[in-house]
mmCIF file of C-alpha atoms in Angstrom:
data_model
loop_
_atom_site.group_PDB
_atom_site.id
_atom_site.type_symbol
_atom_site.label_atom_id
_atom_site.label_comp_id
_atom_site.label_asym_id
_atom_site.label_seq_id
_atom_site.Cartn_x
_atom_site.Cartn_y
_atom_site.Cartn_z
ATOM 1 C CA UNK A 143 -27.608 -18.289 23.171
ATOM 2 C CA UNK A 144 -27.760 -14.473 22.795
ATOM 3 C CA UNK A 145 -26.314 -11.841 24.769
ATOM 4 C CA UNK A 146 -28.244 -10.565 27.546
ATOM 5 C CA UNK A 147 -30.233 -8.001 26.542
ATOM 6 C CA UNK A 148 -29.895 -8.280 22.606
ATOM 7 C CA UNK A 149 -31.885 -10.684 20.424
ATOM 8 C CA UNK A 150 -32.506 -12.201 16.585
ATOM 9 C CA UNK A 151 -35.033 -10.848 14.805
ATOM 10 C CA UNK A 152 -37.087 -13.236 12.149
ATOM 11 C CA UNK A 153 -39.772 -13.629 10.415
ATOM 12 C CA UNK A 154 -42.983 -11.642 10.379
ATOM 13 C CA UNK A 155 -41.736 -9.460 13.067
ATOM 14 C CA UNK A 156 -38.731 -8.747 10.857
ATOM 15 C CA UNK A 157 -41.154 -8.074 7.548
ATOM 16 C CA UNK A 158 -42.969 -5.925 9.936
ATOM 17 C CA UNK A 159 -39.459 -4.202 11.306
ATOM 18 C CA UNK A 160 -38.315 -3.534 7.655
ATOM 19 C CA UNK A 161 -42.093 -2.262 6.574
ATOM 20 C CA UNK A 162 -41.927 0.341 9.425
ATOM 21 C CA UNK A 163 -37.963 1.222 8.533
ATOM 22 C CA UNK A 164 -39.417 2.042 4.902
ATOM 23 C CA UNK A 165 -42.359 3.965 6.063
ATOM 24 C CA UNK A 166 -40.397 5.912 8.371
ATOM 25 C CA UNK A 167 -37.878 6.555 6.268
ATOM 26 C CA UNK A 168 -40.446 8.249 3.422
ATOM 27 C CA UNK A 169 -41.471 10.390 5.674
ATOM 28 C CA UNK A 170 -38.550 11.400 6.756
ATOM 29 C CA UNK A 171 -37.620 12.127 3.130
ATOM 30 C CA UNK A 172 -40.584 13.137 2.387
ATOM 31 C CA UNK A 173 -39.973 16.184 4.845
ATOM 32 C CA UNK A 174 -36.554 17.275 3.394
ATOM 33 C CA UNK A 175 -34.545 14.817 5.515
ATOM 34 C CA UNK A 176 -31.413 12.790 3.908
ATOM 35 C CA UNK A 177 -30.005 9.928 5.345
ATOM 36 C CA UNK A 178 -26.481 10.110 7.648
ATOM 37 C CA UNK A 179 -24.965 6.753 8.560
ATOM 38 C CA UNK A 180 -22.430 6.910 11.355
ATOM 39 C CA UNK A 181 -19.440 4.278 12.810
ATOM 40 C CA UNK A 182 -20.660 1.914 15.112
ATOM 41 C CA UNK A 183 -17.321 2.730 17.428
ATOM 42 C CA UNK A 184 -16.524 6.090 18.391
ATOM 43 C CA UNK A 185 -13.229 7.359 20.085
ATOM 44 C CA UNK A 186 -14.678 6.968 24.040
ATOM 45 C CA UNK A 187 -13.532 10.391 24.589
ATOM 46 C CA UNK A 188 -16.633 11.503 22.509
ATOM 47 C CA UNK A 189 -18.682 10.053 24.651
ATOM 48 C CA UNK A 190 -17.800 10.847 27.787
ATOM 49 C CA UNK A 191 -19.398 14.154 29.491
ATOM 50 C CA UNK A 192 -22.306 14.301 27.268
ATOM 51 C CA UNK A 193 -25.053 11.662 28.848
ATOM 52 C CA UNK A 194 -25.224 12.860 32.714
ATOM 53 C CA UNK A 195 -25.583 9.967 35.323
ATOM 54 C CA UNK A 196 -26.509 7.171 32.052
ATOM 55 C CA UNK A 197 -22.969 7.528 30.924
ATOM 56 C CA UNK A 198 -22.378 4.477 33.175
ATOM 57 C CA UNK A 199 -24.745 2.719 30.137
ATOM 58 C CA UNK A 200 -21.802 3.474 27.706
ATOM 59 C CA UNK A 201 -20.509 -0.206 26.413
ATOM 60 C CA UNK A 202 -16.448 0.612 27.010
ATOM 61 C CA UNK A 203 -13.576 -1.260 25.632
ATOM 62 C CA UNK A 204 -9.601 -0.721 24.778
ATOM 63 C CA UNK A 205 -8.788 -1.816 21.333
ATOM 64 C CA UNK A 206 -5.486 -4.037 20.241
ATOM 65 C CA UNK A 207 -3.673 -0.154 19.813
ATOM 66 C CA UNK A 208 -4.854 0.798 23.110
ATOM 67 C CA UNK A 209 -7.647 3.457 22.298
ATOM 68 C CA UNK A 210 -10.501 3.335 24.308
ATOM 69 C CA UNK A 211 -13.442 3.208 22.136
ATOM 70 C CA UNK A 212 -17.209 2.535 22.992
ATOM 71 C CA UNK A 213 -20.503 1.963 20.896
ATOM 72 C CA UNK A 214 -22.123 4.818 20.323
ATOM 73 C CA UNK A 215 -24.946 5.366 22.680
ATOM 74 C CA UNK A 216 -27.125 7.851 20.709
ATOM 75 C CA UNK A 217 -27.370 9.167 16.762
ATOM 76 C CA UNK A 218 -27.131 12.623 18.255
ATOM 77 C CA UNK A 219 -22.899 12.296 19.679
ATOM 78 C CA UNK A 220 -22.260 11.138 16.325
ATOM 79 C CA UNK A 221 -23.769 13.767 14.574
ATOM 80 C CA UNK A 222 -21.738 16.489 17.015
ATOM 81 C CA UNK A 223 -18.775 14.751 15.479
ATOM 82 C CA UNK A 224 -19.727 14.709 11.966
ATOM 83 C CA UNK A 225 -20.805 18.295 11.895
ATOM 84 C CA UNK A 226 -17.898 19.748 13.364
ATOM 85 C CA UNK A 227 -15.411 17.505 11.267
ATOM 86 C CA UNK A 228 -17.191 18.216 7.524
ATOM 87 C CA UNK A 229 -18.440 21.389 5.748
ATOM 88 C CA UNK A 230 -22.163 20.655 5.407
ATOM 89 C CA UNK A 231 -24.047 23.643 4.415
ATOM 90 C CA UNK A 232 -26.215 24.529 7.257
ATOM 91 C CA UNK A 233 -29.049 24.096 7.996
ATOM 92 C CA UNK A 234 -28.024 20.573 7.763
ATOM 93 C CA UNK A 235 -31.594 18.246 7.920
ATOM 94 C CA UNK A 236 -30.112 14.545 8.719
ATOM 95 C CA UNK A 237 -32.670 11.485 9.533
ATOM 96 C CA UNK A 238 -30.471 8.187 10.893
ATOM 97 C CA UNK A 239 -32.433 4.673 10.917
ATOM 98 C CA UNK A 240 -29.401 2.511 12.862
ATOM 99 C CA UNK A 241 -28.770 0.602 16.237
ATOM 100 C CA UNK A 242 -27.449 2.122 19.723
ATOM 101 C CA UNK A 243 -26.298 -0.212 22.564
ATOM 102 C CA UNK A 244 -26.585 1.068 26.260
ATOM 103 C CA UNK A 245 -26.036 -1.358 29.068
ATOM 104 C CA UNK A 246 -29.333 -1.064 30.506
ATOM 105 C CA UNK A 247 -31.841 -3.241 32.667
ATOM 106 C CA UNK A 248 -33.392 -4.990 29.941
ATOM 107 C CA UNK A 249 -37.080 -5.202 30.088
ATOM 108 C CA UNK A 250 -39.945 -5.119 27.448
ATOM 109 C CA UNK A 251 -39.292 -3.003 24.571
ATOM 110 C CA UNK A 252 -36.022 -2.126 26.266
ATOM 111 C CA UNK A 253 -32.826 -4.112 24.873
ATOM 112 C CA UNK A 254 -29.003 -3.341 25.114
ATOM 113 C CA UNK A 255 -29.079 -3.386 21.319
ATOM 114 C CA UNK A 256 -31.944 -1.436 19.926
ATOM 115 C CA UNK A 257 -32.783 1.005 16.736
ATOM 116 C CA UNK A 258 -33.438 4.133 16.783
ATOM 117 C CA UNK A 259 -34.802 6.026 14.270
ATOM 118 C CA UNK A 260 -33.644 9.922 14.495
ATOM 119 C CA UNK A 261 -34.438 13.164 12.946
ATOM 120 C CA UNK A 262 -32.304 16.374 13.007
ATOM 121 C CA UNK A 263 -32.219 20.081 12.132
ATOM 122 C CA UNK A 264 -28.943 21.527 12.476
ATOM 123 C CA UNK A 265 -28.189 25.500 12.165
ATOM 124 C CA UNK A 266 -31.659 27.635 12.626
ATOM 125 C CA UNK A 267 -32.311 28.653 16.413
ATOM 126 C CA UNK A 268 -35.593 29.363 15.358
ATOM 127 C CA UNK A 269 -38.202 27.646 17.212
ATOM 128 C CA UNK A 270 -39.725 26.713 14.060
ATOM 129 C CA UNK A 271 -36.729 24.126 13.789
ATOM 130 C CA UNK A 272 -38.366 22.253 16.973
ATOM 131 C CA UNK A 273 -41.882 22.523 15.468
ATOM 132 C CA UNK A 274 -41.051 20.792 12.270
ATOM 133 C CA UNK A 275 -39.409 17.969 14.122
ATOM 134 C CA UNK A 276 -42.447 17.877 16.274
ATOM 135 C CA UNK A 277 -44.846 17.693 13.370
ATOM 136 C CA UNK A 278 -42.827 14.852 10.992
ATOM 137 C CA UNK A 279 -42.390 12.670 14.122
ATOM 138 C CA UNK A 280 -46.325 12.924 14.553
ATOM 139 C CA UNK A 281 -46.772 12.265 11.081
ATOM 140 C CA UNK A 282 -44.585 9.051 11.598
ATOM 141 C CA UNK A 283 -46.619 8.100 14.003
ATOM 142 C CA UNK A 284 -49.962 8.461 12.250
ATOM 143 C CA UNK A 285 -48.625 6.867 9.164
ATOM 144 C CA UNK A 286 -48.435 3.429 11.466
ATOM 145 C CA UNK A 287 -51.599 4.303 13.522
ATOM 146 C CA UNK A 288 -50.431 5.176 16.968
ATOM 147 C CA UNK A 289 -52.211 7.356 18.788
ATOM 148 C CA UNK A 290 -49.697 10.057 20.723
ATOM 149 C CA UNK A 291 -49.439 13.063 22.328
ATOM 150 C CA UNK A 292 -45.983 15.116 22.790
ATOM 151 C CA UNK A 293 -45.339 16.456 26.333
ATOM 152 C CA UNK A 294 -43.431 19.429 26.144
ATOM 153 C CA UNK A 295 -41.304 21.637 28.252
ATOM 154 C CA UNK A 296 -38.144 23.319 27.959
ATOM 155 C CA UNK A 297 -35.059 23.896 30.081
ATOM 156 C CA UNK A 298 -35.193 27.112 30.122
ATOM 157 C CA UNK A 299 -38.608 27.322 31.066
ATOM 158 C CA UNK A 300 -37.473 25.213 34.339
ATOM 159 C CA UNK A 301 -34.210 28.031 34.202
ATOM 160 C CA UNK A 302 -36.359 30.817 34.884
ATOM 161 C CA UNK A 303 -38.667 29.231 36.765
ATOM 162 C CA UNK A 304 -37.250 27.531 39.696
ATOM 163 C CA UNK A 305 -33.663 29.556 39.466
ATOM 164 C CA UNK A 306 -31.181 27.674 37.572
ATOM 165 C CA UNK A 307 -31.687 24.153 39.294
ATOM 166 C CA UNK A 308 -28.585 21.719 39.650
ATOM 167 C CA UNK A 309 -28.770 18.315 38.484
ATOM 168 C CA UNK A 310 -29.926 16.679 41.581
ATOM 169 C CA UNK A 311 -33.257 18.770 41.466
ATOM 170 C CA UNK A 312 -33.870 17.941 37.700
ATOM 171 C CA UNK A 313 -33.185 14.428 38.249
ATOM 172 C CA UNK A 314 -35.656 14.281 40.821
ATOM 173 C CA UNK A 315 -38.233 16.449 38.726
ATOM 174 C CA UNK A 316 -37.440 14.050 35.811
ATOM 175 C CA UNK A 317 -38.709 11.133 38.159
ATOM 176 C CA UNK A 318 -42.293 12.592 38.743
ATOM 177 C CA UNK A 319 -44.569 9.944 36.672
ATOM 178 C CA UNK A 320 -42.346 7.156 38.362
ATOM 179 C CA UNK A 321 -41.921 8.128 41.833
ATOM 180 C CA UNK A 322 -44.758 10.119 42.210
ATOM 181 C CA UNK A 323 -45.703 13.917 43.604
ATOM 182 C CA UNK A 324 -44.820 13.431 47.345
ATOM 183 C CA UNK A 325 -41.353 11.898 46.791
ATOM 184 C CA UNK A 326 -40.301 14.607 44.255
ATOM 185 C CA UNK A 327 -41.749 17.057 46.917
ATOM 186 C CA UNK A 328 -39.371 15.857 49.813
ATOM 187 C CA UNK A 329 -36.399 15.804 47.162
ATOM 188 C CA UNK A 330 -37.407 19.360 45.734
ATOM 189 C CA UNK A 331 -39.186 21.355 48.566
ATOM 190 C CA UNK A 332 -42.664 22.331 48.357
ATOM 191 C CA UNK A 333 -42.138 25.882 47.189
ATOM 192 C CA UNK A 334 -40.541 24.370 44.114
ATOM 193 C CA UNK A 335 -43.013 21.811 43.277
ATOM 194 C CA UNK A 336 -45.587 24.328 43.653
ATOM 195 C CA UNK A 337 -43.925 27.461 41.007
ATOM 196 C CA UNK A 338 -43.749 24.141 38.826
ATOM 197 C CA UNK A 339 -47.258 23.313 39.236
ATOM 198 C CA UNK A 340 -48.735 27.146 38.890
ATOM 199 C CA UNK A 341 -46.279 29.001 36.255
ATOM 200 C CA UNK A 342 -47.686 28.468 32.700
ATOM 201 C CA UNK A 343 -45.865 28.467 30.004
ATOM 202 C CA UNK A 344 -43.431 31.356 28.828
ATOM 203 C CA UNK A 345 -43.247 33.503 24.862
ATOM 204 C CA UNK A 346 -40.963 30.470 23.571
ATOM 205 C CA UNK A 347 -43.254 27.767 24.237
ATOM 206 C CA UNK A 348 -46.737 29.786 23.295
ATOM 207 C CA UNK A 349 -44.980 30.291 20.477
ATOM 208 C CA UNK A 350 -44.164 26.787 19.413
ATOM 209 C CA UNK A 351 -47.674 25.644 20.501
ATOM 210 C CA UNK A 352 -49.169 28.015 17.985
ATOM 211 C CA UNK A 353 -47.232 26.400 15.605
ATOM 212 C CA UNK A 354 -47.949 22.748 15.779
ATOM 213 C CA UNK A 355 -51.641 24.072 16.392
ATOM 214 C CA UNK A 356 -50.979 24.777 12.614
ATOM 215 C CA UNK A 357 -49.235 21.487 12.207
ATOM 216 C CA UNK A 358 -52.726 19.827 13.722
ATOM 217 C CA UNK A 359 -50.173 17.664 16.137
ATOM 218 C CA UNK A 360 -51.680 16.707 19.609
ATOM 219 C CA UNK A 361 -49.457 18.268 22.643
ATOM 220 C CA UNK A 362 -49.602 19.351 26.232
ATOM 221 C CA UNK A 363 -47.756 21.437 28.611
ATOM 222 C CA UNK A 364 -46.168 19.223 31.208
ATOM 223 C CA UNK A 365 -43.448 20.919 33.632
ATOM 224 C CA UNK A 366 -42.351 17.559 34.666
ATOM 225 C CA UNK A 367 -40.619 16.997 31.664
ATOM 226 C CA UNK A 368 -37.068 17.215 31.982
ATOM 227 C CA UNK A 369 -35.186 14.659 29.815
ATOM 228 C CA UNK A 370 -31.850 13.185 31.216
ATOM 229 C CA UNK A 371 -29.584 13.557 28.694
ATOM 230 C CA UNK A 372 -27.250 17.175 29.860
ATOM 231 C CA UNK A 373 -26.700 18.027 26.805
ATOM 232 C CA UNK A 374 -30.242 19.443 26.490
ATOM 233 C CA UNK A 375 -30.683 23.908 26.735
ATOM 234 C CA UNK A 376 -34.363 24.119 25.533
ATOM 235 C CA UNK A 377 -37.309 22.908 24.414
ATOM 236 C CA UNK A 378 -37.737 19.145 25.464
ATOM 237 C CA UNK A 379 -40.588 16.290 24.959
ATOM 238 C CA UNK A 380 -41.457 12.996 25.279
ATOM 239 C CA UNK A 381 -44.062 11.117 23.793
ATOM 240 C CA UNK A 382 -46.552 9.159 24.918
ATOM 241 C CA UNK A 383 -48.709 6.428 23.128
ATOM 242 C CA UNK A 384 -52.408 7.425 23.531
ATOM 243 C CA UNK A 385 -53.831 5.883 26.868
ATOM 244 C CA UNK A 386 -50.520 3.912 27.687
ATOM 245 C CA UNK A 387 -48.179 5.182 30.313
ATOM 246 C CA UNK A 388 -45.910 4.747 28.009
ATOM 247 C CA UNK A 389 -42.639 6.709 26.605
ATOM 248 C CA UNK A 390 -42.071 5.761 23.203
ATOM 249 C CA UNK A 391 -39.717 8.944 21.668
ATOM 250 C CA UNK A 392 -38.249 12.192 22.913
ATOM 251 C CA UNK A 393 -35.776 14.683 21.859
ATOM 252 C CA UNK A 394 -35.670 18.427 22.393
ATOM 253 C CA UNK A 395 -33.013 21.434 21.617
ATOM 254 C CA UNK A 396 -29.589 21.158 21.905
ATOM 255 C CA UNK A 397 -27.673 24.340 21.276
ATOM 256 C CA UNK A 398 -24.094 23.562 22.588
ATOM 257 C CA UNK A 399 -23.042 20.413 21.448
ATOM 258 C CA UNK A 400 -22.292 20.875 18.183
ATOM 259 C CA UNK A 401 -18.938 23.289 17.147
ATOM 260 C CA UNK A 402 -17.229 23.938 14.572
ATOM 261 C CA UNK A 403 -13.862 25.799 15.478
ATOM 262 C CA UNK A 404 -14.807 26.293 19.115
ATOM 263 C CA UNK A 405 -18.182 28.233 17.782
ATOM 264 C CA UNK A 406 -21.698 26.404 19.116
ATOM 265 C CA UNK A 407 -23.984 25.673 16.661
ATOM 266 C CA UNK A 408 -27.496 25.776 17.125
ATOM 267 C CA UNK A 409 -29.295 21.974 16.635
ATOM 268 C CA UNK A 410 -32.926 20.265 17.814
ATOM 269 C CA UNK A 411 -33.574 16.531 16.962
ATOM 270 C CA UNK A 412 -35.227 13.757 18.437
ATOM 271 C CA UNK A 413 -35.305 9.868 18.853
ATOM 272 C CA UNK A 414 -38.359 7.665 18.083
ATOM 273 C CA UNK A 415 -37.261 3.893 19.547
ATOM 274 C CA UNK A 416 -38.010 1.212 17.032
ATOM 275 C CA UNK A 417 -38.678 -1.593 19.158
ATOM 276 C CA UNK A 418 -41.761 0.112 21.000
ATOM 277 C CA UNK A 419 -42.896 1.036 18.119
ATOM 278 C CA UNK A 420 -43.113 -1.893 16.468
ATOM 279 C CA UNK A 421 -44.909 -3.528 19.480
ATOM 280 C CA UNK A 422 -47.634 -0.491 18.887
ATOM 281 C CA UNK A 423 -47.820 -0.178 15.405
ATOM 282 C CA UNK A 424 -50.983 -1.210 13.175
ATOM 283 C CA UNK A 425 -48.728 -3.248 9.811
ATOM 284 C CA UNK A 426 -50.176 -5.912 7.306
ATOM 285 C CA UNK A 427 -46.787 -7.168 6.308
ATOM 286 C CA UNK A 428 -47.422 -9.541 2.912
ATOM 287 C CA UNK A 429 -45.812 -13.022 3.494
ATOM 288 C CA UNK A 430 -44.663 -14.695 0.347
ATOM 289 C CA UNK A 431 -46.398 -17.000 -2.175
ATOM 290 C CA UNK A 432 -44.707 -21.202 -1.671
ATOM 291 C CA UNK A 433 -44.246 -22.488 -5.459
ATOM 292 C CA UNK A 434 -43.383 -26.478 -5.116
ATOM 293 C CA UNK A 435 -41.676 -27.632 -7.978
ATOM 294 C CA UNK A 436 -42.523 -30.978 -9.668
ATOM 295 C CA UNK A 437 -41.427 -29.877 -12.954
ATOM 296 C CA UNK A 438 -38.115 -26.713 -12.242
ATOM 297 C CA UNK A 439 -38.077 -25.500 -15.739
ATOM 298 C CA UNK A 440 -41.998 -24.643 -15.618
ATOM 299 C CA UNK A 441 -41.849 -23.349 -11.829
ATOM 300 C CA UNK A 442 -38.869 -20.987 -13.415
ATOM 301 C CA UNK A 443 -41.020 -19.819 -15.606
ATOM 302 C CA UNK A 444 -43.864 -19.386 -13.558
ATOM 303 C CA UNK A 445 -41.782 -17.669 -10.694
ATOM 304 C CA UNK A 446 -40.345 -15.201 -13.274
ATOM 305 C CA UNK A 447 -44.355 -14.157 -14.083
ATOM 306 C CA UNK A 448 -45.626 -14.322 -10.594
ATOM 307 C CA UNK A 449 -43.116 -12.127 -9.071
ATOM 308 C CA UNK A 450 -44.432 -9.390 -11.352
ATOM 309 C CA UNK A 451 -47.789 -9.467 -8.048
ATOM 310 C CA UNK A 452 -46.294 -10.789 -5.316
ATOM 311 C CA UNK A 453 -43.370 -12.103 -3.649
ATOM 312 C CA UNK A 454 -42.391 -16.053 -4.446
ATOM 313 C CA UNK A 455 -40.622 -18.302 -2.291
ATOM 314 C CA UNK A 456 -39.845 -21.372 -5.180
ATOM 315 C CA UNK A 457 -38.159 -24.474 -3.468
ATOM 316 C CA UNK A 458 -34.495 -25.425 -3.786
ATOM 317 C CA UNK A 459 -34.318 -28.494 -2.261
ATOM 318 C CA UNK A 460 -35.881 -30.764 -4.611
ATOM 319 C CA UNK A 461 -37.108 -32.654 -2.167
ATOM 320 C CA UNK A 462 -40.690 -34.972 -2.897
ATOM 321 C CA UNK A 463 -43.764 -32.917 -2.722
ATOM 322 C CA UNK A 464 -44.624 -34.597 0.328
ATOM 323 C CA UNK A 465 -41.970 -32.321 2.292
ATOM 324 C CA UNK A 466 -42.259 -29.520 0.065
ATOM 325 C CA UNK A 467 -45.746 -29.224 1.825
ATOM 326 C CA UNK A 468 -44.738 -29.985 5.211
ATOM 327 C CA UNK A 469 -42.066 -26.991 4.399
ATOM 328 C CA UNK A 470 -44.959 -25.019 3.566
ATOM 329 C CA UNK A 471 -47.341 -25.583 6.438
ATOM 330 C CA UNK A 472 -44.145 -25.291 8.815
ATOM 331 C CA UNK A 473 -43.604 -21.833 7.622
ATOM 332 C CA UNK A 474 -47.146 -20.833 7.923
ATOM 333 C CA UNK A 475 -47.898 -20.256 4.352
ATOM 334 C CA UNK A 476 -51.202 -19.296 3.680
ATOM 335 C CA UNK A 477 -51.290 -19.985 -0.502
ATOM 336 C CA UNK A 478 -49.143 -22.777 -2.172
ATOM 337 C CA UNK A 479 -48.534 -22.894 -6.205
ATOM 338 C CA UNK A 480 -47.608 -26.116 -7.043
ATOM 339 C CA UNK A 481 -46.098 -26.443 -10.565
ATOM 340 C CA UNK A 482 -45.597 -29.602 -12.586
ATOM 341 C CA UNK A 483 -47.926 -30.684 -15.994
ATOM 342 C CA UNK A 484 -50.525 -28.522 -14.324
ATOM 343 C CA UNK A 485 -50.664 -25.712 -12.379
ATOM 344 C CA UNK A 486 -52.533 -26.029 -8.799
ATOM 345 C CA UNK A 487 -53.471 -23.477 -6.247
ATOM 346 C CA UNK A 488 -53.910 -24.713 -2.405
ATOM 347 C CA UNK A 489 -55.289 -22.875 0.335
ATOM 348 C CA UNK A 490 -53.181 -23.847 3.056
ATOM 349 C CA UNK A 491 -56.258 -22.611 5.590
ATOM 350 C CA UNK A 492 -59.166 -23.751 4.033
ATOM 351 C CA UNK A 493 -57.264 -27.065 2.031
ATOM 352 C CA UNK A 494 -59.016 -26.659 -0.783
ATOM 353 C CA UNK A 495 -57.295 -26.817 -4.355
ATOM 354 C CA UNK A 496 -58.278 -25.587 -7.637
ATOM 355 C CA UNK A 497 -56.058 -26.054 -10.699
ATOM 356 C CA UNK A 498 -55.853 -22.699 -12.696
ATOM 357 C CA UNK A 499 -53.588 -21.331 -15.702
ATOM 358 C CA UNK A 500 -50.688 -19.377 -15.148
ATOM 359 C CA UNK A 501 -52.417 -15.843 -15.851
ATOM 360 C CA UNK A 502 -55.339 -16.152 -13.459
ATOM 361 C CA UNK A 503 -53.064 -17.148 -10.787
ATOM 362 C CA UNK A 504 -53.027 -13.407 -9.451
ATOM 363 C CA UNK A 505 -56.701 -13.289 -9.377
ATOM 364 C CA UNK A 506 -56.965 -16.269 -7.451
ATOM 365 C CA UNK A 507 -54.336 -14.981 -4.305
ATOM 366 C CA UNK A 508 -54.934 -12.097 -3.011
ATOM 367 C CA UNK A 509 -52.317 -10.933 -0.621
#
């Protein structure tokens, strides 16, 4: 039995997870990214102070030495650390495909356990920093046909606009879509809801939309985006899949987490969660080619030629053809090679057969 809130992952669905992993991570690449792969476990003191009222969410343990360590709860900690402990030339453009754990109300697309796939651009204030991010996260999103739009804000937007607010009146701001305008307008006061409602957006954020204008990336002001996390000190957005009330990435600017010998340095990154993704995104994931052996020496050979097209899954069991077939249609095969004095092609839908020579074996199957 699994542990509550984390799962195995098999299959198609884990073809389709490992297609979108390499998709994402080309684009990411493709944009000037590298790869950063952090520790599972980090030192708990990390953590602590960074994630507001979800730090409770923090899985928390004391080690055999007595450190208290957790599981990191974000990409984004983890890079703090990293930053601050090596001399990366700056700015420092990291992408991070990994898993997270939060103890969280598990619920669909939500899981204790869950990957995230992050970008980051650490070093340029510049709000051209945030549009970039902006505009290879949309791209990511195109590549696997979901329709979004970004809803954007920024902290110090909400700063100027309703006077510095404390925590309790973000929290409540943050909860608009959920709770709905009434509620956050006995939590907040009218007057505030209202300065939300009627102040447009300020220099910083015109300036950004111009740029993902530029970028072609679909966006909207929305003041009721706050984001959580406290770590946050500008720009912020979550996106939404197109027609769905549904959050499926967010990130924003964080300009005080990161230091390097007690100096702040500047950063803006953002996660896209796998597992909604995956529910969302439009993937043709090729399943392999069964090759039943009769004769093993021929099916070598003709697995060492047919793997040059597509993938082969040849039989090790030696088992009669009978099962080999019944291995086959368990595993939802579509096509079936079977390999002995002759070589035959099945269509596992259809059940018609046709025998063939080795070389027109490819123009038979198409995957």
């Amino acid at each position: 039995m699994n542990v509550k809130g984390t799962r195995d992952i098999y299959g198609d669905e884990a073809r389709k997870k490992k297609e979108v992993e390499l998709r994402v991570a080309s684009i990411f690449e493709k944009w000037g990214f590298e790869p950063l792969y952090t520790p599972a476990l980090e030192y708990l003191d990390l953590l602590k102070g960074k994630y507001g009222s979800e730090e409770k969410l923090i899985y928390e343990f004391q080690d055999k030495s007595g450190n208290w360590l957790g599981l990191k709860y974000d990409q984004t900690v983890p890079l703090a650390r990293f930053v601050a402990e090596k001399d990366v030339p700056l700015p420092y453009k990291r992408y991070v495909i990994d898993r997270a754990w939060r103890y969280d109300n598990p619920q669909r697309g939500r899981y204790r356990e869950f990957t995230q796939c992050d970008i980051d651009i650490v070093g340029p204030k510049s709000i051209s920093a945030d549009a970039e991010v902006i505009a290879c996260a949309y791209e990511v999103y195109k590549s696997l046909g979901i329709d979004t739009v970004f809803k954007i804000s920024s902290r110090k937007w909400l700063n100027n606009v309703l006077g510095n607010p404390d925590n309790k009146v973000l929290r409540a701001i943050d909860k608009y879509y959920k709770i709905g305008e009434e509620e956050v307008k006995k939590l907040i006061g009218e007057d505030k809801l209202e300065r939300l409602k009627n102040t447009g957006p300020d220099q910083e954020l015109n300036t950004l939309f111009n740029l993902l204008n530029k970028y072609k990336v679909k966006y909207e002001f929305d003041p009721f985006i706050v984001r959580g996390l406290d770590y946050y000190t500008g720009v912020v957005w979550e996106v939404y899949a197109g027609g769905l009330n549904l959050s499926i990435g967010g990130g924003g600017r964080y300009d005080n987490l990161i230091k390097r010998a007690g100096t702040p340095i500047p950063a803006t990154g953002m996660a896209i969660g796998l597992s909604r993704m995956l529910e969302l995104a439009e993937i043709k994931t090729v399943k392999p080619v069964f090759l039943a052996v009769i004769d093993r020496e021929k099916a070598i050979e003709a697995a060492n030629y047919l793997r040059n097209y597509f993938p082969i899954d040849m039989d090790t069991t030696d088992n009669p053809l009978r099962k080999q077939m019944e291995y086959a249609n368990k595993k939802s095969y579509r096509w079936v090679i079977i390999v002995g004095d002759n070589i035959t092609i099945k269509d596992m839908e259809s059940g018609k057969q046709q025998i063939v020579t080795l070389d027109s074996v490819p123009k038979v199957i198409k995957l």
